[in-house]
Coordinates of C-alpha atoms in Angstrom, one line a residue:
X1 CA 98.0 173.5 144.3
X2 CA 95.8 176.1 142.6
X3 CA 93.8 176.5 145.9
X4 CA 97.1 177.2 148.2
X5 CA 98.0 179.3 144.8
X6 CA 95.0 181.1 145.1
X7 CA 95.0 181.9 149.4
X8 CA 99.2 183.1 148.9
X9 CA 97.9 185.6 146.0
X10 CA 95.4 187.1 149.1
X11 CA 97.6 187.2 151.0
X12 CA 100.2 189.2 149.2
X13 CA 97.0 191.5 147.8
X14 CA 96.0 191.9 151.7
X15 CA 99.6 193.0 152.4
X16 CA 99.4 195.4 149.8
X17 CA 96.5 197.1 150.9
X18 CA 97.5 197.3 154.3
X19 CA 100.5 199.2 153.4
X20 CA 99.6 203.0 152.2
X21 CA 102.2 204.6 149.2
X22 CA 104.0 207.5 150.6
X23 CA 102.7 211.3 150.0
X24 CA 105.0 213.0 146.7
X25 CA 105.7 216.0 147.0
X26 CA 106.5 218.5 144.2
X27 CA 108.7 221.5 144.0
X28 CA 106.9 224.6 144.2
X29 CA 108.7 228.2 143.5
X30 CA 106.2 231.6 143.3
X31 CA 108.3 235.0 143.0
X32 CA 106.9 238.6 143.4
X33 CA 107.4 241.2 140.7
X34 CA 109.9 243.9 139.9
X35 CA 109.5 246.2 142.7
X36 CA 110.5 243.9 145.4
X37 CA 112.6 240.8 145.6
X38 CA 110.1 237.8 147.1
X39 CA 111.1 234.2 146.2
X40 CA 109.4 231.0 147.9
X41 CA 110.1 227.6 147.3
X42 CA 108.7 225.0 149.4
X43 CA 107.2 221.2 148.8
X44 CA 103.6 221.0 148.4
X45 CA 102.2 217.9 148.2
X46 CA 100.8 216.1 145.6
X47 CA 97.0 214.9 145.3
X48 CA 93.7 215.3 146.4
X49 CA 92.8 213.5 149.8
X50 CA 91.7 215.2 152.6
X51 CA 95.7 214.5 154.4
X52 CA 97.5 216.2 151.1
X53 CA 94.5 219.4 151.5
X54 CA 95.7 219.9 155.1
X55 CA 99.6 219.8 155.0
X56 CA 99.2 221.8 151.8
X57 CA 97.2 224.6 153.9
X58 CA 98.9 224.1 156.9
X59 CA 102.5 224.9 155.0
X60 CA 100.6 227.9 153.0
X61 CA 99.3 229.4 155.8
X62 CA 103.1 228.9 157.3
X63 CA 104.3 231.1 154.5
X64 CA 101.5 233.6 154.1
X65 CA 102.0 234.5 157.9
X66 CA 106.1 235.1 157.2
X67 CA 105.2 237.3 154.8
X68 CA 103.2 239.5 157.0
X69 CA 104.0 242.9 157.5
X70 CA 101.7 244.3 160.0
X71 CA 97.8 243.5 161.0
X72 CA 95.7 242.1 159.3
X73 CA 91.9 242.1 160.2
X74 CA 89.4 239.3 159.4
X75 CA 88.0 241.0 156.5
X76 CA 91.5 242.1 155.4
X77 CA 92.9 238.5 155.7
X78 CA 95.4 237.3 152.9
X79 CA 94.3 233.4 151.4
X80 CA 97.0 232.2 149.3
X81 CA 100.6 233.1 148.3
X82 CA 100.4 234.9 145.7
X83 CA 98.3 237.8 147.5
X84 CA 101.0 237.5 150.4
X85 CA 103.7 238.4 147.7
X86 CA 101.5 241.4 146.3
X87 CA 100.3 242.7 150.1
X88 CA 104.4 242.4 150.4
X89 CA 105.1 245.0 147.3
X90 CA 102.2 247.1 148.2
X91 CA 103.9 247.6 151.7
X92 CA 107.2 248.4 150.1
X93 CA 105.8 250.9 147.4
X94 CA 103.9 252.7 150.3
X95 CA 108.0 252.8 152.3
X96 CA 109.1 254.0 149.3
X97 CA 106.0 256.6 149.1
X98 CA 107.1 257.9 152.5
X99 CA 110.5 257.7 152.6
X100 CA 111.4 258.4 148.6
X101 CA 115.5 259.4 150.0
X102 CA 116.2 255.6 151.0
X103 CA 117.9 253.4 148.8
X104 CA 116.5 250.4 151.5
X105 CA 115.6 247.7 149.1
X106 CA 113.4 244.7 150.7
X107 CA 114.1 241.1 150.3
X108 CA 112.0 238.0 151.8
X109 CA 113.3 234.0 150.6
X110 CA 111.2 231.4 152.5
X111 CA 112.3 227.7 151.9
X112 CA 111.0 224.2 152.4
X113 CA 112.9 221.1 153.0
X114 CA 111.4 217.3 153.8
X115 CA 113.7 216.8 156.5
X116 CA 112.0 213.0 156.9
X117 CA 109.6 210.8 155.7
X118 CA 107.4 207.8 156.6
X119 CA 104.3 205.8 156.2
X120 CA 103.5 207.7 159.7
X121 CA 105.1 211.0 159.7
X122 CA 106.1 213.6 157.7
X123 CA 108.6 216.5 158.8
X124 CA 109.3 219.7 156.8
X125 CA 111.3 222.5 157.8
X126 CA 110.4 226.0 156.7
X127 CA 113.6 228.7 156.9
X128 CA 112.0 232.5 156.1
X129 CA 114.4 235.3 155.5
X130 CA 113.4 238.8 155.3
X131 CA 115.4 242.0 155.4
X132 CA 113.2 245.1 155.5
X133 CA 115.7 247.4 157.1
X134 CA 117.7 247.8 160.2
X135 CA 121.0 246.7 160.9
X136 CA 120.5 243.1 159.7
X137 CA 117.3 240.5 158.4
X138 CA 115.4 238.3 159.8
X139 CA 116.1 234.7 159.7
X140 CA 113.8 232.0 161.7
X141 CA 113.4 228.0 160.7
X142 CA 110.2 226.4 161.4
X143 CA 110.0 222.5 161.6
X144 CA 106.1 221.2 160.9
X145 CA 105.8 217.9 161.9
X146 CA 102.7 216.0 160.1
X147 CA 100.4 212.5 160.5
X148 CA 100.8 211.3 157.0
X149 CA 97.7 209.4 157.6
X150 CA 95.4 212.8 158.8
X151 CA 97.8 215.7 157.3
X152 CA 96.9 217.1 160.6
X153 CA 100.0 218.7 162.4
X154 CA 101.5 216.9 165.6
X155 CA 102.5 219.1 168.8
X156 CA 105.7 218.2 170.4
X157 CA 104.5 217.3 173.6
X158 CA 102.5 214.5 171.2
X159 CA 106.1 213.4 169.6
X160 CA 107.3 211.1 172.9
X161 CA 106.0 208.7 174.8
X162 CA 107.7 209.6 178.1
X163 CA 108.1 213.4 178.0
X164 CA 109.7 213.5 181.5
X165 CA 112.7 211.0 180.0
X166 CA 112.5 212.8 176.3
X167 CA 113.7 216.2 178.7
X168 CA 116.0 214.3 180.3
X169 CA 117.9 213.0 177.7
X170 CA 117.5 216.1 175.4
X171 CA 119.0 218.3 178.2
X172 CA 122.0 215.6 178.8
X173 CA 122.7 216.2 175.0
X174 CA 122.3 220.4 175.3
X175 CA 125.1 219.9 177.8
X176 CA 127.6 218.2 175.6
X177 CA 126.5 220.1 172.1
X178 CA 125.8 223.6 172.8
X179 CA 128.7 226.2 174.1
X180 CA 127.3 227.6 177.4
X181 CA 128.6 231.0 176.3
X182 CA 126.7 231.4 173.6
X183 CA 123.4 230.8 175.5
X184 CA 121.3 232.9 177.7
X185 CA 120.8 230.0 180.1
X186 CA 122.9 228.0 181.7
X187 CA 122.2 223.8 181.4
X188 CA 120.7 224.2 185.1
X189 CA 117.4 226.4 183.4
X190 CA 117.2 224.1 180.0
X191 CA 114.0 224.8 177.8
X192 CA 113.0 222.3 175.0
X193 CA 113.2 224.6 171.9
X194 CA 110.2 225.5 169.9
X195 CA 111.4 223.3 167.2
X196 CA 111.8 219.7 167.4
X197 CA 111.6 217.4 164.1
X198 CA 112.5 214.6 162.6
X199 CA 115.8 213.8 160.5
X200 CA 117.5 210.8 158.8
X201 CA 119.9 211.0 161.5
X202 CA 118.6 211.3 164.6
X203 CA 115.8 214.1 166.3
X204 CA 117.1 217.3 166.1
X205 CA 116.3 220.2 167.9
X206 CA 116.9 223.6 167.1
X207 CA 116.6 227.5 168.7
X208 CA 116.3 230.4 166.5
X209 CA 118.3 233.6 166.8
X210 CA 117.2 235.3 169.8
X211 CA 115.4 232.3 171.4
X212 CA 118.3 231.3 174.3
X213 CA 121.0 233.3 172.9
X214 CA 122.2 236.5 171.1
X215 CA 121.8 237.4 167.2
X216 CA 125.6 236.9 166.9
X217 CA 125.1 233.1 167.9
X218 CA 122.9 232.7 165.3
X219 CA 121.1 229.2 165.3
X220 CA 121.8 226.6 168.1
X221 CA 121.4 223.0 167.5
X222 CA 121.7 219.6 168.2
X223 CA 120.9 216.1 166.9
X224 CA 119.7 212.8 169.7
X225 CA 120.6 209.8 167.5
X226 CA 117.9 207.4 167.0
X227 CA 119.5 204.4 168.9
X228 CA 119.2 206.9 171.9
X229 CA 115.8 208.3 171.8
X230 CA 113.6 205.7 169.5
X231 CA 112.3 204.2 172.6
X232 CA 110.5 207.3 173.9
X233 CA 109.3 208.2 170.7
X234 CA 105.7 207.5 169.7
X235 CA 106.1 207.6 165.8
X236 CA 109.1 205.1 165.8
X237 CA 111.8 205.0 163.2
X238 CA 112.4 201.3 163.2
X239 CA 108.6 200.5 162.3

């Protein structure tokens, strides 16, 4: 008894080891100071493997280049949020400089949501607002699909198995979600959209403002239930 005792407690410890805990993820929010109006709140995550140092940069980076306003050379190159949010200010105190008459006041909100996770993959959508004149601001979503086991971020042509069948499918469900008047293109000259991610739902995939349609359409998306499209994936839901 105590030797079929001692192979079932192996066995369970074996399991265990097998199976890797989920990355947490933690809350972040940095703000700029008084002479501008910067907020960012994103999930960073928690830890120090080699995995949590790469999503953590890859999302930081994300953010730092939203917050760009103008070129940067290499020597000139921002490294972490915070200097973003100054470089920010400093480029609104030189408008201000120049044009001491406008009552234009800039504003930049950048966002993180875990739109899904799993022992395999990790997605995270970023939404970046910034108004620094004109006739309206700038709003564009960003979905950063990660290997939970690496960190390192996956390309959407790496996401299916069958690309031919995932455009297939994904253009059968354009045609029966998306208003062919408020696209550029008709169903005929469908484009996969720059972001595709993961949800609890289903895949979605989503076109900024501007990308097939004008500003006044705002965002386009759509949503392929898993039942419909887990077979052409390569990080599959039911595992």
């Amino acid at each position: 008894m105590k030797r079929y005792l001692f192979i079932l407690c192996c066995f369970f410890t074996f399991i265990s080891c097998k199976e890797d805990p989920l990355i947490t993820f933690k809350e972040t929010s940095i703000t700029g100071g008084n002479n501008s109006a910067v907020e960012v709140n994103i999930p960073l995550a928690e830890g120090d493997t080699p995995a949590v140092n790469s999503i953590n940069s890859i999302i930081e980076n994300k953010v730092i280049a939203s917050l760009q306003i103008g070129e940067y050379d290499d020597d000139s190159k921002i490294e972490t949020i915070k200097k973003s949010i100054d470089a920010f200010n400093q480029e609104f105190d030189a408008f201000k400089n120049d044009f001491p008459d406008s009552d234009q006041h800039w504003e930049a909100q950048i966002d993180g949501d875990i739109m899904y996770q799993s022992e395999s993959l990790i997605s995270i959508a970023l939404t970046s607002y910034m108004d620094t004149g004109g006739a309206h601001g700038n709003l564009n979503i960003s979905f950063l699909n990660f290997n939970a086991k690496t960190g390192k971020l996956i390309a959407n042509t790496d996401l299916f198995n069958d690309k031919k069948a995932f455009f297939k499918l994904a253009k059968t469900y354009y045609q029966n979600n998306i208003d062919e008047k408020d696209a550029v293109f008709d169903s005929e000259n469908f484009v996969l959209p720059a972001n595709i991610g993961y949800t609890e739902d289903g895949i979605i995939l989503l076109y900024n403002t501007y990308e097939i349609a004008a500003y006044s359409a705002g965002t386009l998306e759509f949503t392929i239930p898993y039942d419909d499209v887990n077979s052409l994936l390569v990080f599959d839901t039911t595992q």
